[in-house]
Amino acid sequence: MTAASSPVQTRYEAVIGIEIHCQLKTVSKMFCGCSTQIEGAAPNSHCCPVCLGLPGTLPTINKSAVEWVIATGFAIDGEVATTTRWDRKNYFYPDIPKGYQISQYQLPLVANGKLTFDTSDGPFTVRVRRAHLEEDTGRLIHEDQGGRKVSLIDFDRSGMPLMEIVTEPDIRTGEQARRYAEELRLLMRTIGASDAEMENGQMRVEANVSIRPVGQEEFGTRVEVKNMNSMRSVERAIAFEIVRQAGVIDGGGKITMETRGWDDGGQCTYHMRPKEEENDYRYFPEPDLPPLLTTPEWLAEIRSRLPELPTSRRARYQGEFGLSEYDTAVLVNEPAATALFEGALAAGAGVPAKLLANWVTGEYMRLAKGEGAIADRAVPAELAALVKLVADGAISGTNAKEVFAEHFTSGKPVAAIIESRGFRQISDSGALGAAIEQVVAANPGAVADYRSGKDAAAGFLVGQVMRATRGQANAGIVHTALRERLDKSE
Ligand SMILES: [Zn+2]
């Protein structure tokens, strides 16, 4: 085998750093009072002189945006700065009316964090170099209006609060990159800093990818990869880029510093533009804003508001409740499932956690995520009440599923649904006895089979009783009562 024909991964090591921009969940924009609710609004309906960069205006700092970055800093075990400041990032493009973005360059709010997550090769930790605040740009829309090419600008996104999170170049594979982005998205949703939907740009992932021969210290030339619009495309784009770069080097070529986009249709990266050098931005301190100081009291208050984080929750579910790795992953990775499970546990004294977990990972997830998913009106206390009835044998599992499905869409109390459907389980021997007598009389053949030693006949007869009671009998009790009846001599 020639060197070039052995797998890329055994000859080259990829070095990958990830930059993620998250739109923070604030009521107003980063430096003005404009609303952040721009989804579906008419273009340029949510902007003011500040976010349009008109002369004579001054920015003011959005406190809750700052707090979300600090909360993120605590959640990734980072250092939160006591003094930080704002810098101007200068460049000229039609989507930034000021000719600069207000950002943080030399003194980011957060530095030296880390994030640990599971991969198919076991747990992996990525160091986070920094997390800082900045404002978003406007949006350029290129259109063809009856053969005339026009460019339109929507400034509604201009000034939206963004957190930029930059890793050290610790990542080696596309899978690690995807898992890092997934874990960060979960963290954002758990602490409430961002909805982090990739599809609508609330979370944008960019990767710097280079390769070097295995064993070499020096980094190769890095290529920036953009336009990855889903977690799957993050993994695929990086995997593609590693193989592409190896092909260029194996063919005697050189990697050029450039920005490439991911083409999801073609499943490949393509050249977008040569990469600008960092010093092109001519950063300098923002003269219109004071330095930002964080007091110990303020930081302590933000830290005290943090909910339980995914890592500790996973350990608790497996350790305390004995849940499987799979159930734990489903419960922790979906904040709505986490809330339902935690709420039901808190509400339903005595309901086994494992049984509750089964209902959330099974029935709830099927309804919430299934095809034609419907609005989720599930109430934690109602789920707890239903599961308690199942555990006590007061309702059959099949009927309970129907009850939950109706509760999920209507939000109606479980007790009312059971009442209206007549789903109270028959477990008193009187009503059951009548059904058993009826089945015994109607199936003399099966009764004779059972009595001659064919035990399988009992299963058939139990099924008949369940049918006769429309599933409302307690199967365990039916079993016992039926055998007692059959074993009785005539
Ligand atoms: Zn504004």
Coordinates of C-alpha atoms and ligand atoms in Angstrom, one line a residue:
M1 CA 0.0 0.0 0.0
T2 CA 1.4 3.4 -0.9
A3 CA 1.4 6.2 1.7
A4 CA -1.2 8.1 -0.2
S5 CA -3.6 5.2 -0.3
S6 CA -3.7 4.5 3.4
P7 CA -6.6 6.2 5.3
V8 CA -6.3 9.9 5.7
Q9 CA -6.8 9.6 9.5
T10 CA -3.7 7.4 10.0
R11 CA -1.4 9.9 8.1
Y12 CA -2.8 13.2 9.1
E13 CA -4.2 14.7 12.3
A14 CA -6.9 17.3 12.0
V15 CA -6.8 20.4 14.2
I16 CA -10.2 22.0 14.6
G17 CA -11.4 25.1 16.6
I18 CA -15.0 26.1 16.7
E19 CA -16.6 29.5 16.9
I20 CA -20.2 29.7 17.8
H21 CA -22.5 32.7 17.8
C22 CA -25.6 32.5 20.0
Q23 CA -28.4 35.0 19.9
L24 CA -29.1 35.8 23.5
K25 CA -32.7 35.7 24.8
T26 CA -33.2 39.3 25.8
V27 CA -36.3 41.5 25.5
S28 CA -34.4 44.4 23.8
K29 CA -31.4 44.7 21.6
M30 CA -27.8 44.9 22.7
F31 CA -27.3 48.7 22.8
C32 CA -30.8 50.2 22.3
G33 CA -34.4 49.6 23.4
C34 CA -35.6 48.0 20.1
S35 CA -37.5 44.8 20.6
T36 CA -35.8 41.5 19.7
Q37 CA -39.1 40.0 18.5
I38 CA -38.3 40.4 14.8
E39 CA -39.4 37.0 13.6
G40 CA -42.0 37.4 10.9
A41 CA -42.1 41.2 11.2
A42 CA -41.9 43.6 8.2
P43 CA -38.3 44.4 7.2
N44 CA -36.9 47.5 8.9
S45 CA -39.8 47.7 11.4
H46 CA -37.6 47.1 14.5
C47 CA -34.8 49.7 14.3
C48 CA -34.0 53.1 15.8
P49 CA -31.3 55.7 15.3
V50 CA -29.0 53.8 17.6
C51 CA -29.1 50.4 15.8
L52 CA -29.1 52.3 12.5
G53 CA -25.8 54.0 13.6
L54 CA -27.1 57.6 12.9
P55 CA -24.8 60.4 14.0
G56 CA -25.3 61.8 17.5
T57 CA -26.7 58.6 19.0
L58 CA -25.1 56.8 22.0
P59 CA -25.3 53.1 22.9
T60 CA -26.4 51.8 26.3
I61 CA -25.5 48.4 27.6
N62 CA -28.2 45.7 27.9
K63 CA -27.6 44.3 31.4
S64 CA -29.4 41.0 30.9
A65 CA -27.2 40.2 27.8
V66 CA -24.2 40.7 30.0
E67 CA -25.7 38.4 32.6
W68 CA -26.3 35.6 30.1
V69 CA -22.6 35.6 29.1
I70 CA -21.6 35.6 32.8
A71 CA -24.0 32.7 33.5
T72 CA -22.5 30.8 30.5
G73 CA -19.0 31.5 32.0
F74 CA -20.0 29.8 35.2
A75 CA -21.7 27.0 33.4
I76 CA -18.5 26.2 31.5
D77 CA -16.3 26.6 34.5
G78 CA -14.7 29.7 33.1
E79 CA -13.1 32.8 34.6
V80 CA -15.4 35.8 34.6
A81 CA -13.6 39.1 34.3
T82 CA -13.9 41.7 37.0
T83 CA -13.1 44.5 34.5
T84 CA -13.8 44.3 30.9
R85 CA -14.4 46.8 28.1
W86 CA -15.9 47.2 24.6
D87 CA -13.9 47.5 21.4
R88 CA -14.8 48.6 17.9
K89 CA -14.3 46.1 15.2
N90 CA -14.0 48.2 12.1
Y91 CA -14.9 47.0 8.6
F92 CA -17.0 48.3 5.8
Y93 CA -19.9 46.4 4.5
P94 CA -23.5 47.5 3.6
D95 CA -25.0 45.5 6.5
I96 CA -23.2 47.5 9.2
P97 CA -24.4 51.1 9.0
K98 CA -21.9 52.4 11.6
G99 CA -18.8 51.0 9.8
Y100 CA -18.0 49.0 12.9
Q101 CA -19.4 46.5 15.3
I102 CA -19.2 47.0 19.0
S103 CA -17.5 43.8 20.3
Q104 CA -15.0 42.7 23.0
Y105 CA -11.5 42.0 21.8
Q106 CA -8.7 42.3 24.4
L107 CA -10.8 41.7 27.5
P108 CA -13.6 39.2 27.0
L109 CA -16.1 38.7 29.8
V110 CA -15.3 35.0 30.0
A111 CA -12.0 33.2 29.5
N112 CA -10.6 29.7 30.0
G113 CA -13.7 27.5 30.3
K114 CA -14.2 23.9 29.3
L115 CA -17.0 21.6 28.2
T116 CA -17.0 17.8 28.6
F117 CA -19.4 15.6 26.7
D118 CA -19.8 12.0 25.5
T119 CA -18.6 10.7 22.1
S120 CA -18.6 7.2 20.6
D121 CA -15.0 7.0 21.9
G122 CA -15.9 8.0 25.5
P123 CA -16.0 11.4 27.3
F124 CA -14.1 14.3 25.6
T125 CA -13.2 17.7 27.0
V126 CA -12.8 20.9 24.8
R127 CA -11.2 23.9 26.3
V128 CA -13.1 27.2 25.7
R129 CA -10.7 30.1 25.1
R130 CA -13.2 32.9 25.5
A131 CA -16.8 34.0 25.4
H132 CA -17.7 37.6 24.7
L133 CA -20.5 39.9 23.7
E134 CA -21.1 41.7 20.5
E135 CA -23.9 43.1 18.3
D136 CA -25.3 41.4 15.2
T137 CA -25.2 43.0 11.7
G138 CA -28.2 43.7 9.4
R139 CA -29.2 41.2 6.8
L140 CA -28.6 41.6 3.0
I141 CA -31.1 40.0 0.7
H142 CA -30.1 39.6 -3.0
E143 CA -33.1 39.4 -5.3
D144 CA -33.9 39.3 -9.0
Q145 CA -36.7 41.8 -9.7
G146 CA -37.9 41.1 -13.2
G147 CA -34.4 40.5 -14.5
R148 CA -32.9 43.4 -12.5
K149 CA -30.6 42.2 -9.8
V150 CA -31.1 44.2 -6.5
S151 CA -29.7 44.0 -3.0
L152 CA -32.0 44.9 -0.2
I153 CA -31.0 45.5 3.4
D154 CA -33.1 44.6 6.5
F155 CA -31.7 46.3 9.6
D156 CA -34.0 44.5 12.1
R157 CA -31.2 42.1 13.1
S158 CA -28.8 45.0 13.4
G159 CA -27.8 45.3 17.1
M160 CA -29.3 42.0 18.3
P161 CA -27.2 40.6 21.2
L162 CA -24.8 37.9 20.2
M163 CA -22.4 35.8 22.4
E164 CA -19.4 34.5 20.6
I165 CA -17.8 31.4 22.1
V166 CA -14.4 30.3 20.8
T167 CA -12.7 27.0 21.6
E168 CA -9.0 26.1 21.7
P169 CA -8.0 23.9 18.7
D170 CA -8.6 20.8 20.7
I171 CA -11.1 19.0 18.4
R172 CA -9.8 16.3 16.1
T173 CA -12.9 14.9 14.3
G174 CA -16.2 15.9 12.8
E175 CA -18.1 13.9 15.5
Q176 CA -16.3 15.7 18.3
A177 CA -17.3 19.0 16.7
R178 CA -20.9 18.0 16.4
R179 CA -21.1 16.7 19.9
Y180 CA -19.5 19.9 21.3
A181 CA -22.0 22.1 19.4
E182 CA -24.9 19.8 20.7
E183 CA -23.7 20.0 24.3
L184 CA -23.3 23.8 24.1
R185 CA -26.8 24.1 22.6
L186 CA -28.2 22.0 25.5
L187 CA -26.3 24.2 28.0
M188 CA -27.7 27.4 26.4
R189 CA -31.3 26.0 26.6
T190 CA -30.8 24.7 30.1
I191 CA -29.6 28.0 31.5
G192 CA -32.1 29.9 29.3
A193 CA -29.5 32.1 27.6
S194 CA -30.6 31.3 24.1
D195 CA -33.1 29.1 22.2
A196 CA -30.1 28.2 20.0
E197 CA -32.1 27.1 17.0
M198 CA -29.7 26.6 14.2
E199 CA -32.4 26.6 11.5
N200 CA -33.3 30.2 12.1
G201 CA -29.8 31.5 12.8
Q202 CA -30.0 31.8 16.6
M203 CA -27.0 29.5 16.7
R204 CA -24.3 29.8 14.0
V205 CA -21.4 27.4 14.0
E206 CA -18.1 28.0 12.2
A207 CA -15.1 25.8 12.2
N208 CA -11.4 26.4 11.6
V209 CA -10.0 23.2 10.1
S210 CA -6.4 22.4 9.3
I211 CA -4.5 19.1 9.1
R212 CA -0.8 18.2 9.8
P213 CA 1.1 15.0 9.4
V214 CA 0.7 12.7 12.4
G215 CA 3.5 13.5 14.9
Q216 CA 4.1 17.1 13.6
E217 CA 3.8 19.9 16.1
E218 CA 3.4 22.8 13.7
F219 CA -0.1 23.6 12.6
G220 CA -1.1 23.5 9.0
T221 CA -2.9 26.3 7.1
R222 CA -6.4 26.7 8.4
V223 CA -9.5 27.0 6.4
E224 CA -12.7 28.5 7.8
V225 CA -15.9 26.6 7.1
K226 CA -19.3 28.3 7.3
N227 CA -23.0 27.8 6.5
M228 CA -23.4 24.6 8.4
N229 CA -27.1 24.8 9.1
S230 CA -27.6 21.6 11.2
M231 CA -25.7 19.5 13.7
R232 CA -25.4 16.8 11.0
S233 CA -23.9 19.2 8.5
V234 CA -21.3 20.3 11.1
E235 CA -20.0 16.7 11.3
R236 CA -20.2 16.1 7.6
A237 CA -18.6 19.4 6.5
I238 CA -15.6 18.9 8.8
A239 CA -15.2 15.3 7.8
F240 CA -15.3 16.4 4.1
E241 CA -12.8 19.2 4.7
I242 CA -10.3 16.9 6.3
V243 CA -10.4 14.5 3.4
R244 CA -10.3 17.4 0.9
Q245 CA -7.2 19.0 2.5
A246 CA -5.4 15.6 2.6
G247 CA -6.1 15.2 -1.1
V248 CA -4.7 18.6 -1.9
I249 CA -1.5 17.9 0.1
D250 CA -1.1 14.3 -1.3
G251 CA -1.4 15.7 -4.8
G252 CA 1.5 18.0 -4.1
G253 CA -0.6 21.1 -3.6
K254 CA -0.8 23.7 -0.8
I255 CA -3.7 24.7 1.4
T256 CA -4.7 28.3 1.0
M257 CA -6.2 30.4 3.7
E258 CA -9.8 30.9 2.7
T259 CA -13.4 30.8 3.9
R260 CA -15.4 27.9 2.5
G261 CA -19.1 27.2 2.7
W262 CA -20.9 23.9 3.2
D263 CA -23.2 22.9 0.3
D264 CA -25.7 20.6 1.9
G265 CA -27.2 19.5 -1.4
G266 CA -23.8 18.6 -2.9
Q267 CA -22.4 17.4 0.4
C268 CA -19.2 19.3 -0.2
T269 CA -17.4 22.6 0.8
Y270 CA -16.9 25.3 -1.8
H271 CA -14.7 28.4 -2.0
M272 CA -16.4 31.6 -0.7
R273 CA -13.7 34.2 -0.3
P274 CA -10.0 34.5 0.7
K275 CA -9.8 34.9 4.5
E276 CA -9.1 38.3 5.8
E277 CA -6.3 38.7 8.3
E278 CA -7.3 39.5 11.9
N279 CA -5.5 42.9 12.0
D280 CA -7.7 44.1 9.2
Y281 CA -10.3 45.0 11.8
R282 CA -8.2 47.8 13.5
Y283 CA -9.8 47.2 16.9
F284 CA -9.7 50.1 19.4
P285 CA -11.5 50.8 22.7
E286 CA -15.1 51.9 22.2
P287 CA -15.1 55.6 23.3
D288 CA -18.9 55.8 23.7
L289 CA -19.2 53.1 26.4
P290 CA -17.5 53.0 29.9
P291 CA -15.6 49.9 31.0
L292 CA -17.8 47.2 32.4
L293 CA -17.1 46.2 36.0
T294 CA -18.5 43.1 37.7
T295 CA -18.9 43.2 41.5
P296 CA -18.6 40.0 43.5
E297 CA -22.2 40.4 44.8
W298 CA -23.6 40.7 41.2
L299 CA -21.6 37.6 40.1
A300 CA -22.8 35.6 43.2
E301 CA -26.4 36.5 42.4
I302 CA -26.1 35.3 38.8
R303 CA -24.4 32.1 39.9
S304 CA -27.2 31.4 42.4
R305 CA -29.8 31.6 39.6
L306 CA -28.2 28.8 37.6
P307 CA -30.3 25.7 37.3
E308 CA -28.8 22.2 37.7
L309 CA -26.5 21.6 34.7
P310 CA -26.7 18.7 32.3
T311 CA -23.5 17.0 33.6
S312 CA -24.6 16.8 37.2
R313 CA -28.2 15.9 36.2
R314 CA -26.9 12.9 34.2
A315 CA -24.8 11.7 37.1
R316 CA -27.8 12.1 39.4
Y317 CA -30.3 10.2 37.2
Q318 CA -28.0 7.3 36.8
G319 CA -26.7 7.2 40.4
E320 CA -29.8 8.1 42.4
F321 CA -32.5 6.6 40.2
G322 CA -30.6 3.9 38.5
L323 CA -31.8 5.1 35.0
S324 CA -30.1 3.6 31.9
E325 CA -27.7 5.7 29.9
Y326 CA -30.2 5.9 27.1
D327 CA -33.1 7.1 29.3
T328 CA -30.8 9.6 30.9
A329 CA -29.7 11.0 27.6
V330 CA -33.3 11.3 26.4
L331 CA -34.4 13.0 29.6
V332 CA -31.5 15.4 29.9
N333 CA -31.1 16.3 26.2
E334 CA -34.6 17.6 25.9
P335 CA -35.4 20.5 28.3
A336 CA -39.2 19.9 28.0
A337 CA -38.7 16.3 28.9
T338 CA -36.5 17.3 31.8
A339 CA -39.1 19.7 33.1
L340 CA -41.9 17.1 32.9
F341 CA -39.9 14.4 34.6
E342 CA -38.6 16.7 37.4
G343 CA -42.1 18.3 37.9
A344 CA -43.8 14.9 38.0
L345 CA -41.2 13.6 40.5
A346 CA -41.8 16.6 42.7
A347 CA -45.6 16.3 42.5
G348 CA -46.1 12.5 42.7
A349 CA -45.0 11.3 46.1
G350 CA -44.3 7.7 45.9
V351 CA -44.3 7.2 42.1
P352 CA -41.1 5.2 41.2
A353 CA -38.7 7.4 39.3
K354 CA -37.9 4.6 36.9
L355 CA -41.6 4.1 35.9
L356 CA -42.0 7.9 35.4
A357 CA -38.8 8.0 33.3
N358 CA -40.3 5.2 31.1
W359 CA -43.4 7.3 30.5
V360 CA -41.5 10.5 29.7
T361 CA -39.0 8.8 27.4
G362 CA -41.7 6.6 25.8
E363 CA -45.2 8.0 25.5
Y364 CA -44.3 11.7 26.1
M365 CA -41.4 11.7 23.6
R366 CA -43.5 9.8 21.0
L367 CA -46.3 12.4 21.2
A368 CA -43.9 15.4 21.5
K369 CA -41.5 14.4 18.7
G370 CA -43.4 12.0 16.6
E371 CA -44.8 12.6 13.1
G372 CA -47.4 15.3 13.0
A373 CA -46.3 16.4 16.5
I374 CA -49.1 18.3 18.3
A375 CA -49.0 21.0 21.0
D376 CA -47.8 19.8 24.3
R377 CA -50.2 20.5 27.2
A378 CA -48.8 17.8 29.5
V379 CA -49.0 18.8 33.2
P380 CA -46.3 17.2 35.4
A381 CA -48.7 16.5 38.4
E382 CA -51.3 14.9 36.0
L383 CA -48.6 12.5 34.6
A384 CA -47.6 11.7 38.2
A385 CA -51.2 10.9 39.1
L386 CA -51.7 8.7 36.0
V387 CA -48.5 6.7 36.6
K388 CA -49.5 6.2 40.2
L389 CA -52.8 4.6 39.0
V390 CA -50.8 2.3 36.7
A391 CA -48.4 1.4 39.5
D392 CA -51.3 0.6 41.8
G393 CA -53.0 -1.6 39.2
A394 CA -56.0 0.7 39.1
I395 CA -55.9 1.2 35.3
S396 CA -54.4 -0.9 32.6
G397 CA -51.2 0.2 30.8
T398 CA -53.0 0.3 27.4
N399 CA -55.9 2.4 28.7
A400 CA -53.4 4.7 30.6
K401 CA -51.6 5.4 27.3
E402 CA -54.9 6.5 25.7
V403 CA -55.6 8.7 28.7
F404 CA -52.2 10.3 28.5
A405 CA -52.6 10.9 24.7
E406 CA -55.8 12.8 25.4
H407 CA -54.3 14.7 28.3
F408 CA -51.3 15.6 26.2
T409 CA -53.4 17.4 23.6
S410 CA -56.2 18.8 25.7
G411 CA -54.5 19.4 29.1
K412 CA -57.7 18.0 30.7
P413 CA -57.2 16.4 34.2
V414 CA -56.4 12.7 34.0
A415 CA -59.2 11.8 36.5
A416 CA -61.8 13.5 34.2
I417 CA -60.6 11.6 31.2
I418 CA -60.7 8.3 33.0
E419 CA -64.2 9.1 34.2
S420 CA -65.5 10.1 30.8
R421 CA -64.1 7.1 29.1
G422 CA -65.2 4.6 31.8
F423 CA -61.6 3.4 32.2
R424 CA -61.8 2.5 35.8
Q425 CA -60.1 -0.9 36.1
I426 CA -62.3 -3.9 37.0
S427 CA -60.4 -5.6 39.8
D428 CA -63.2 -6.6 42.1
S429 CA -63.9 -10.3 41.9
G430 CA -67.7 -9.9 41.4
A431 CA -67.7 -8.2 38.0
L432 CA -64.7 -10.2 37.0
G433 CA -66.3 -13.5 38.1
A434 CA -69.2 -12.9 35.8
A435 CA -66.9 -12.3 32.8
I436 CA -64.9 -15.5 33.6
E437 CA -68.0 -17.6 33.9
Q438 CA -69.2 -16.3 30.5
V439 CA -65.8 -17.1 28.8
V440 CA -65.6 -20.6 30.4
A441 CA -69.1 -21.4 29.2
A442 CA -68.4 -20.2 25.7
N443 CA -65.1 -22.0 25.2
P444 CA -65.5 -25.6 26.3
G445 CA -62.7 -26.8 23.9
A446 CA -60.1 -24.5 25.4
V447 CA -61.2 -25.4 28.9
A448 CA -60.8 -29.1 28.2
D449 CA -57.4 -28.5 26.6
Y450 CA -56.2 -26.6 29.8
R451 CA -57.5 -29.4 32.0
S452 CA -55.7 -32.1 29.9
G453 CA -52.4 -30.2 30.6
K454 CA -52.2 -27.8 27.7
D455 CA -51.1 -24.7 29.7
A456 CA -51.1 -22.4 26.6
A457 CA -54.9 -22.7 26.6
A458 CA -55.0 -20.5 29.8
G459 CA -53.3 -17.6 27.9
F460 CA -56.1 -17.8 25.3
L461 CA -58.8 -17.7 27.9
V462 CA -57.2 -14.8 29.7
G463 CA -57.2 -12.9 26.4
Q464 CA -60.9 -13.7 26.0
V465 CA -61.7 -12.3 29.5
M466 CA -59.7 -9.1 28.7
R467 CA -61.7 -8.8 25.5
A468 CA -65.0 -9.3 27.3
T469 CA -64.0 -6.5 29.8
R470 CA -62.7 -4.2 27.0
G471 CA -59.3 -4.2 28.5
Q472 CA -60.5 -2.8 31.8
A473 CA -59.7 -5.9 33.8
N474 CA -56.4 -6.2 35.7
A475 CA -54.6 -8.9 33.7
G476 CA -52.7 -10.2 36.8
I477 CA -56.0 -10.7 38.7
V478 CA -57.7 -12.2 35.7
H479 CA -54.8 -14.8 35.5
T480 CA -55.1 -15.8 39.1
A481 CA -58.9 -15.9 39.2
L482 CA -59.2 -17.8 35.9
R483 CA -56.8 -20.5 37.0
E484 CA -58.6 -20.8 40.4
R485 CA -61.8 -21.3 38.5
L486 CA -60.4 -23.9 36.0
D487 CA -58.5 -25.9 38.7
K488 CA -61.8 -26.2 40.6
S489 CA -63.3 -29.6 39.9
E490 CA -66.7 -29.4 38.2
Ligands
ZN1 ZN -32.6 50.2 18.0

